XYZ file of C-alpha atoms in Angstrom:
455
model
C -13.044 -23.302 15.270
C -15.803 -22.093 12.811
C -15.325 -21.600 9.150
C -15.469 -17.868 9.517
C -12.579 -17.947 12.081
C -10.518 -20.066 9.624
C -11.194 -17.525 6.910
C -10.077 -14.668 9.191
C -6.857 -16.367 10.053
C -6.204 -17.231 6.421
C -6.794 -13.616 5.455
C -4.054 -12.415 7.692
C -1.663 -15.181 6.630
C -2.054 -14.363 2.848
C -1.834 -10.669 3.396
C 1.463 -11.271 5.365
C 2.806 -13.351 2.504
C 2.014 -10.606 0.048
C 3.518 -7.937 2.145
C 6.736 -9.788 3.070
C 7.430 -12.002 -0.028
C 5.838 -9.479 -2.551
C 6.604 -10.514 -6.260
C 7.536 -14.066 -5.315
C 4.254 -14.753 -3.660
C 2.379 -12.800 -6.274
C 3.245 -15.298 -9.044
C 2.249 -18.410 -7.123
C -0.789 -20.195 -8.512
C -3.318 -22.728 -7.225
C -2.924 -25.237 -8.736
C 0.607 -24.467 -9.900
C 1.034 -23.048 -13.316
C -2.429 -22.832 -14.645
C -4.395 -21.847 -11.485
C -5.434 -18.573 -9.838
C -3.313 -16.394 -7.461
C -3.906 -16.670 -3.840
C -5.261 -13.131 -3.639
C -7.997 -13.769 -6.180
C -9.081 -16.988 -4.478
C -9.322 -15.174 -1.125
C -11.331 -12.431 -2.807
C -13.583 -14.956 -4.367
C -14.110 -16.663 -0.919
C -15.411 -13.321 0.420
C -17.480 -12.440 -2.537
C -19.262 -15.874 -2.543
C -19.707 -15.962 1.167
C -23.478 -15.274 1.123
C -23.944 -14.475 4.756
C -21.746 -11.301 4.387
C -24.521 -9.662 2.265
C -25.999 -8.624 5.581
C -23.181 -6.059 5.916
C -24.012 -4.165 2.708
C -26.403 -1.725 4.577
C -23.622 -0.999 7.068
C -21.112 -0.487 4.200
C -23.275 1.977 2.492
C -23.845 3.858 5.844
C -20.109 4.056 6.345
C -19.037 5.661 3.198
C -20.603 7.414 0.107
C -20.730 4.649 -2.461
C -21.362 6.482 -5.786
C -17.690 6.947 -6.718
C -16.816 3.367 -5.964
C -19.720 2.102 -8.105
C -18.640 4.383 -10.965
C -15.062 3.056 -10.555
C -16.082 -0.593 -10.487
C -18.680 -0.078 -13.182
C -16.262 1.489 -15.810
C -13.451 -0.956 -14.906
C -15.559 -4.193 -15.226
C -17.345 -3.057 -18.262
C -13.858 -2.507 -19.994
C -12.732 -5.940 -18.607
C -15.876 -7.752 -20.068
C -15.404 -6.073 -23.516
C -11.665 -7.008 -23.681
C -11.664 -10.609 -22.404
C -12.819 -12.235 -25.660
C -9.869 -10.638 -27.502
C -7.050 -10.631 -24.851
C -8.031 -13.371 -22.396
C -5.664 -13.739 -19.422
C -3.751 -10.574 -20.219
C -6.997 -8.524 -19.866
C -7.366 -9.977 -16.333
C -3.687 -9.123 -15.669
C -4.059 -5.529 -16.755
C -7.243 -5.133 -14.729
C -5.505 -6.026 -11.463
C -6.206 -2.603 -9.948
C -9.978 -2.829 -10.611
C -10.332 -6.458 -9.304
C -8.256 -5.886 -6.174
C -9.785 -2.750 -5.208
C -12.667 -5.004 -4.123
C -10.442 -5.768 -1.135
C -12.004 -2.747 0.274
C -15.120 -5.068 0.950
C -12.781 -7.750 2.196
C -11.251 -5.349 4.767
C -14.617 -4.048 5.704
C -16.059 -7.448 6.295
C -13.089 -8.626 8.185
C -13.385 -5.583 10.546
C -17.148 -6.353 11.264
C -15.782 -8.692 14.146
C -14.624 -6.695 16.989
C -12.038 -9.183 17.929
C -10.545 -8.961 14.289
C -9.886 -5.287 14.740
C -7.823 -5.872 17.824
C -6.166 -8.903 16.101
C -5.294 -6.775 13.170
C -3.620 -4.082 15.111
C -1.677 -6.646 17.088
C -0.749 -8.471 13.899
C 0.509 -5.286 12.027
C 3.541 -4.303 14.281
C 4.708 -7.993 14.377
C 4.582 -8.065 10.488
C 6.440 -4.895 10.312
C 9.165 -6.194 12.665
C 9.429 -9.275 10.263
C 9.680 -6.940 7.273
C 12.483 -5.024 8.967
C 14.529 -8.214 9.526
C 13.795 -9.309 5.971
C 14.931 -5.926 4.667
C 18.309 -6.082 6.547
C 19.130 -9.066 4.296
C 18.931 -6.788 1.158
C 22.729 -6.070 0.883
C 23.340 -9.850 0.553
C 20.099 -10.645 -1.091
C 21.703 -12.343 -4.196
C 23.176 -15.001 -1.790
C 19.791 -15.694 -0.265
C 18.213 -15.817 -3.699
C 20.566 -18.522 -4.862
C 19.251 -20.687 -1.978
C 15.527 -19.904 -2.799
C 13.191 -22.172 -4.816
C 12.103 -20.529 -8.038
C 9.123 -20.502 -10.363
C 8.456 -19.409 -14.035
C 6.403 -16.260 -14.225
C 3.617 -15.641 -16.813
C 6.264 -13.629 -18.807
C 8.479 -16.690 -18.996
C 11.121 -15.502 -16.468
C 12.575 -17.534 -13.684
C 11.728 -15.774 -10.423
C 12.767 -16.766 -6.976
C 9.888 -17.077 -4.376
C 11.825 -15.718 -1.421
C 14.008 -12.707 -1.142
C 12.403 -10.353 -3.546
C 12.560 -6.752 -2.266
C 10.234 -4.790 -4.537
C 8.228 -3.286 -1.793
C 10.545 -3.922 1.172
C 11.503 -0.332 1.469
C 7.840 0.586 1.924
C 7.634 -1.773 4.826
C 10.740 -0.458 6.558
C 9.596 3.141 6.178
C 6.267 2.204 7.549
C 8.017 0.479 10.502
C 9.922 3.684 11.137
C 6.647 5.641 11.168
C 5.161 3.052 13.625
C 8.108 3.628 15.978
C 7.664 7.346 15.886
C 3.905 7.361 16.256
C 3.347 4.678 18.823
C 6.744 4.566 20.531
C 6.709 0.970 21.679
C 9.484 -0.468 23.800
C 12.420 -1.595 21.743
C 15.638 -3.481 22.301
C 19.041 -1.708 22.498
C 17.768 1.534 20.934
C 14.923 3.734 21.803
C 12.086 4.104 19.130
C 13.094 7.742 18.431
C 16.672 6.572 17.644
C 15.798 3.344 15.916
C 13.282 5.036 13.471
C 15.941 7.327 11.892
C 18.369 4.484 11.726
C 15.740 2.662 9.770
C 15.205 5.692 7.437
C 18.933 6.069 6.891
C 19.326 2.390 6.050
C 16.520 2.482 3.470
C 17.848 5.589 1.758
C 21.438 4.333 1.639
C 20.870 0.828 0.498
C 17.703 0.856 -1.530
C 18.889 3.918 -3.565
C 15.547 4.754 -5.095
C 14.310 8.185 -6.017
C 10.792 7.275 -4.922
C 12.328 6.528 -1.504
C 13.729 10.001 -1.150
C 10.289 11.487 -2.068
C 8.706 9.129 0.458
C 11.132 10.119 3.284
C 10.521 13.862 2.540
C 6.732 13.274 2.592
C 6.965 11.386 5.915
C 8.966 14.238 7.466
C 6.502 16.881 6.265
C 3.740 14.661 7.716
C 5.416 14.469 11.110
C 6.333 18.156 11.038
C 2.627 18.738 10.798
C 1.230 16.136 13.130
C 4.014 15.470 15.641
C 6.230 18.385 16.115
C 8.035 17.186 19.132
C 8.876 13.874 17.601
C 9.801 15.650 14.450
C 12.459 17.665 16.311
C 13.949 14.613 18.041
C 13.896 12.621 14.722
C 15.546 15.571 12.813
C 18.413 15.550 15.326
C 18.953 11.935 14.791
C 18.780 12.398 10.951
C 21.482 15.142 11.239
C 23.604 12.642 13.123
C 23.045 10.048 10.370
C 24.130 12.611 7.694
C 27.268 13.439 9.633
C 27.877 9.536 9.817
C 27.669 9.436 6.052
C 30.268 12.230 5.779
C 32.652 10.401 8.155
C 32.220 7.262 6.029
C 32.988 9.202 2.709
C 36.081 10.832 4.474
C 37.387 7.559 5.690
C 37.235 6.020 2.068
C 34.991 3.163 3.123
C 33.278 1.713 0.121
C 29.787 0.401 0.658
C 27.514 0.053 -2.384
C 23.745 0.135 -2.551
C 21.186 -1.189 -4.972
C 22.347 0.503 -8.221
C 25.989 0.072 -7.455
C 26.686 3.625 -6.154
C 28.964 4.062 -3.155
C 26.909 5.148 -0.183
C 27.759 8.798 0.461
C 25.924 12.109 0.867
C 27.178 13.387 -2.507
C 25.871 10.272 -4.307
C 22.444 10.732 -2.784
C 22.246 14.390 -3.745
C 23.323 13.524 -7.349
C 20.810 10.702 -7.429
C 18.051 12.851 -6.265
C 18.954 15.237 -8.959
C 18.264 12.632 -11.678
C 14.395 12.940 -10.946
C 14.485 15.758 -13.450
C 17.090 14.070 -15.708
C 20.231 15.649 -14.341
C 23.398 14.149 -12.930
C 23.543 11.353 -15.515
C 27.129 9.933 -15.211
C 28.575 6.793 -13.924
C 26.142 4.619 -11.994
C 23.538 7.336 -12.493
C 23.437 7.356 -16.224
C 20.764 4.688 -16.446
C 18.657 6.512 -13.818
C 18.962 9.823 -15.571
C 18.324 8.204 -18.968
C 15.146 6.580 -17.660
C 13.501 9.914 -17.109
C 13.454 10.795 -20.870
C 12.334 7.235 -21.638
C 9.319 7.555 -19.340
C 8.462 11.047 -20.596
C 8.416 9.446 -24.155
C 6.047 6.656 -22.943
C 3.699 9.237 -21.355
C 3.624 11.516 -24.325
C 2.735 8.458 -26.585
C 0.005 7.422 -24.245
C -1.488 10.844 -24.308
C -1.613 10.776 -28.064
C -3.237 7.392 -27.999
C -5.804 8.334 -25.425
C -6.731 11.636 -27.084
C -6.927 10.106 -30.573
C -10.633 9.719 -30.177
C -13.464 10.828 -27.995
C -14.262 7.234 -26.850
C -10.636 6.619 -25.853
C -10.556 9.922 -24.129
C -13.623 9.106 -22.042
C -13.231 5.480 -21.316
C -9.624 4.692 -22.131
C -7.736 2.094 -24.163
C -9.059 -0.904 -22.089
C -7.204 -3.966 -20.852
C -5.052 -6.611 -22.607
C -2.588 -4.493 -24.714
C 0.829 -3.094 -23.323
C 0.710 0.514 -22.816
C 4.360 0.927 -23.813
C 6.577 -0.655 -26.487
C 9.660 -1.723 -24.496
C 11.482 -4.954 -23.622
C 13.605 -5.016 -20.478
C 17.041 -6.735 -20.166
C 15.483 -10.045 -18.979
C 13.305 -10.166 -22.252
C 9.944 -9.306 -20.547
C 7.601 -6.853 -22.209
C 7.078 -3.737 -19.993
C 3.289 -3.326 -19.977
C 2.952 -0.180 -17.788
C 4.466 3.215 -18.019
C 5.922 3.263 -14.526
C 3.229 5.677 -13.309
C 0.038 4.271 -11.950
C -1.981 7.396 -12.358
C -1.011 7.547 -16.098
C -1.978 3.854 -16.291
C -5.361 4.494 -14.851
C -5.876 7.373 -17.315
C -4.735 5.183 -20.209
C -6.854 2.172 -19.281
C -10.001 3.907 -18.215
C -9.835 7.388 -19.576
C -11.149 10.619 -18.048
C -14.190 8.920 -16.464
C -11.978 6.222 -14.822
C -9.465 8.695 -13.451
C -12.244 10.967 -12.239
C -13.831 8.065 -10.344
C -10.399 7.062 -8.878
C -9.873 10.635 -7.500
C -13.432 10.938 -6.285
C -13.333 7.785 -4.315
C -10.023 8.764 -2.775
C -11.434 12.137 -1.767
C -14.252 10.141 -0.060
C -11.849 7.775 1.735
C -9.555 10.749 2.920
C -12.507 12.646 4.245
C -13.716 9.559 6.127
C -10.241 9.081 7.581
C -10.058 12.808 8.576
C -13.463 12.839 10.321
C -12.418 9.611 12.334
C -9.173 11.413 13.205
C -10.962 14.445 14.299
C -13.386 12.286 16.464
C -10.426 10.641 18.219
C -8.819 14.071 18.852
C -11.995 15.515 20.384
C -12.292 12.464 22.634
C -8.527 12.449 23.330
C -8.405 8.844 22.250
C -4.737 8.316 21.501
C -4.895 4.661 20.474
C -7.390 5.558 17.826
C -5.191 8.446 16.617
C -2.137 6.131 16.468
C -3.824 3.417 14.471
C -5.306 5.904 11.877
C -1.974 7.638 11.475
C 0.109 4.483 11.050
C -2.241 3.257 8.257
C -2.312 6.657 6.613
C 1.511 6.597 6.337
C 1.203 3.408 4.330
C -1.254 5.048 2.001
C 0.929 8.086 1.733
C 3.890 5.806 0.736
C 1.896 4.060 -1.837
C 0.610 7.242 -3.422
C 4.218 8.440 -3.872
C 5.415 4.971 -4.962
C 2.771 5.102 -7.781
C 4.360 8.293 -9.157
C 7.465 6.453 -10.395
C 6.357 2.753 -10.451
C 3.297 0.642 -11.351
C 2.384 0.414 -7.742
C -1.366 -0.025 -8.160
C -0.824 -2.643 -10.771
C 1.057 -4.935 -8.390
C -1.221 -7.132 -6.164
C 1.268 -7.045 -3.189
C 0.607 -3.299 -2.991
C -2.981 -3.014 -4.105
C -4.392 -5.893 -1.991
C -3.002 -4.583 1.237
C -3.817 -0.953 0.246
C -7.539 -1.455 -0.187
C -7.786 -3.995 2.647
C -6.322 -1.420 5.079
C -8.749 1.090 3.731
C -11.581 -1.414 4.353
C -10.358 -1.699 7.967
C -10.562 2.024 8.421
C -14.015 2.287 6.847
C -15.507 -0.058 9.490
C -13.228 1.254 12.263
C -14.713 4.671 11.689
C -18.114 3.217 12.414
C -16.725 1.723 15.555
C -15.352 5.034 16.629
C -18.556 6.755 16.041
C -20.447 4.183 18.143
C -17.902 4.334 20.897
C -16.958 8.008 21.086
C -20.668 9.201 20.820
C -20.992 8.059 24.425
C -18.975 9.104 27.517
C -15.430 7.926 26.793
C -13.243 5.920 29.163
C -9.749 5.156 28.148
C -9.634 1.569 29.346
C -13.142 0.620 28.273
C -13.150 -2.658 26.374
C -14.299 -2.628 22.726
C -17.039 -5.083 23.314
C -19.831 -2.556 22.906
C -18.636 -0.815 19.750
C -21.342 -2.313 17.579
C -24.088 -2.686 20.216
C -26.883 -0.317 19.939
C -26.015 0.724 16.351
C -29.297 2.648 16.109
C -28.417 4.763 19.022
C -24.954 5.326 17.638
C -26.445 6.582 14.300
C -28.660 8.989 16.074
C -26.233 10.453 18.451
C -23.015 10.363 16.348
C -21.281 13.818 15.856
């Protein structure tokens, strides 16, 4: 086995650990305590792998690079300026900039045809593991008591296993995979199992971002898969009726924030998005809305206090909010990644972030149109499954610091890197007469011909 093959396998293993173990794996260091996180070490491995330089022309051909260069330029200049004063905390706050380089990691990984197929075989297996992991959430406290622990940079004791910060995202993505691909499943068909997973996530994780994510998924499927949406809606109606029966029978099952699982509770909890319904278990959720608004207004005042701050932000190293949580940790981000980007990098950084995402979505859209014209169903399924993950993270970032957490950001940009190179493969393959069962061996052969004859 060559060193490159070892690196490829290690890449998928580290990504799997970030996705499943999330926060517990994020705080691990090599060497323990004073070392670097696994994600940064993996990124460094790719950046220092000199033979990968040959892929730069292909990378620039695949996507318009200017917005990415602006994003990385503004971010790394701010990081360099702030390191002397804030040291490690500057690096910590610059997580989004550093790990957006995983776009390159995903692209390089996908330059091997075998790796693309390996990735799309790896993903559903990982989602299945994530579903099983998520089913332990109701008794997660018991499993955490059995897990080894580590002290985080903030000084808190954190269990390595059975953290569930992004588990709801995995389970929702698994539900989307079932609806899109419709694989063979045990006991329940995919169109019944998917709504069961959705209902489970909504009922037990009790998060307002989850409600928004489910609504967004339903709208996406109503647009892209009308027949599947009709079937899924029927199952969801059945699930709502089941909740009504549970409530009528007086069965007490509580979710994440202690509220009894019922349709009435979910409606009231959803209402706290705008600060309403704040009583009982929902008092904290409703009160948090005003707290966050106060943070955001204060950040706006700081950023607009000078032209320099407005254009290039407040930089890295200082907490954006003045708040200490119940565990004694300083809350550094305002629970909204878009406001964090604006605060750290100003108008220029936010503009670059939006611009590069427009470029990525346009690239995804062109690849999807190419697959549809060629009636290449496998390509459509792969692109849609990954797009669901992007959609979930975008919504997650509205109410949480999603892009400041490596277990989200690393996978997010790695998946985008896969799509950037996969779009090249699709252009090369679908620009010639298409055959459904044709192997993917010839995807990168004759690249010059593919460029001249691509749609």
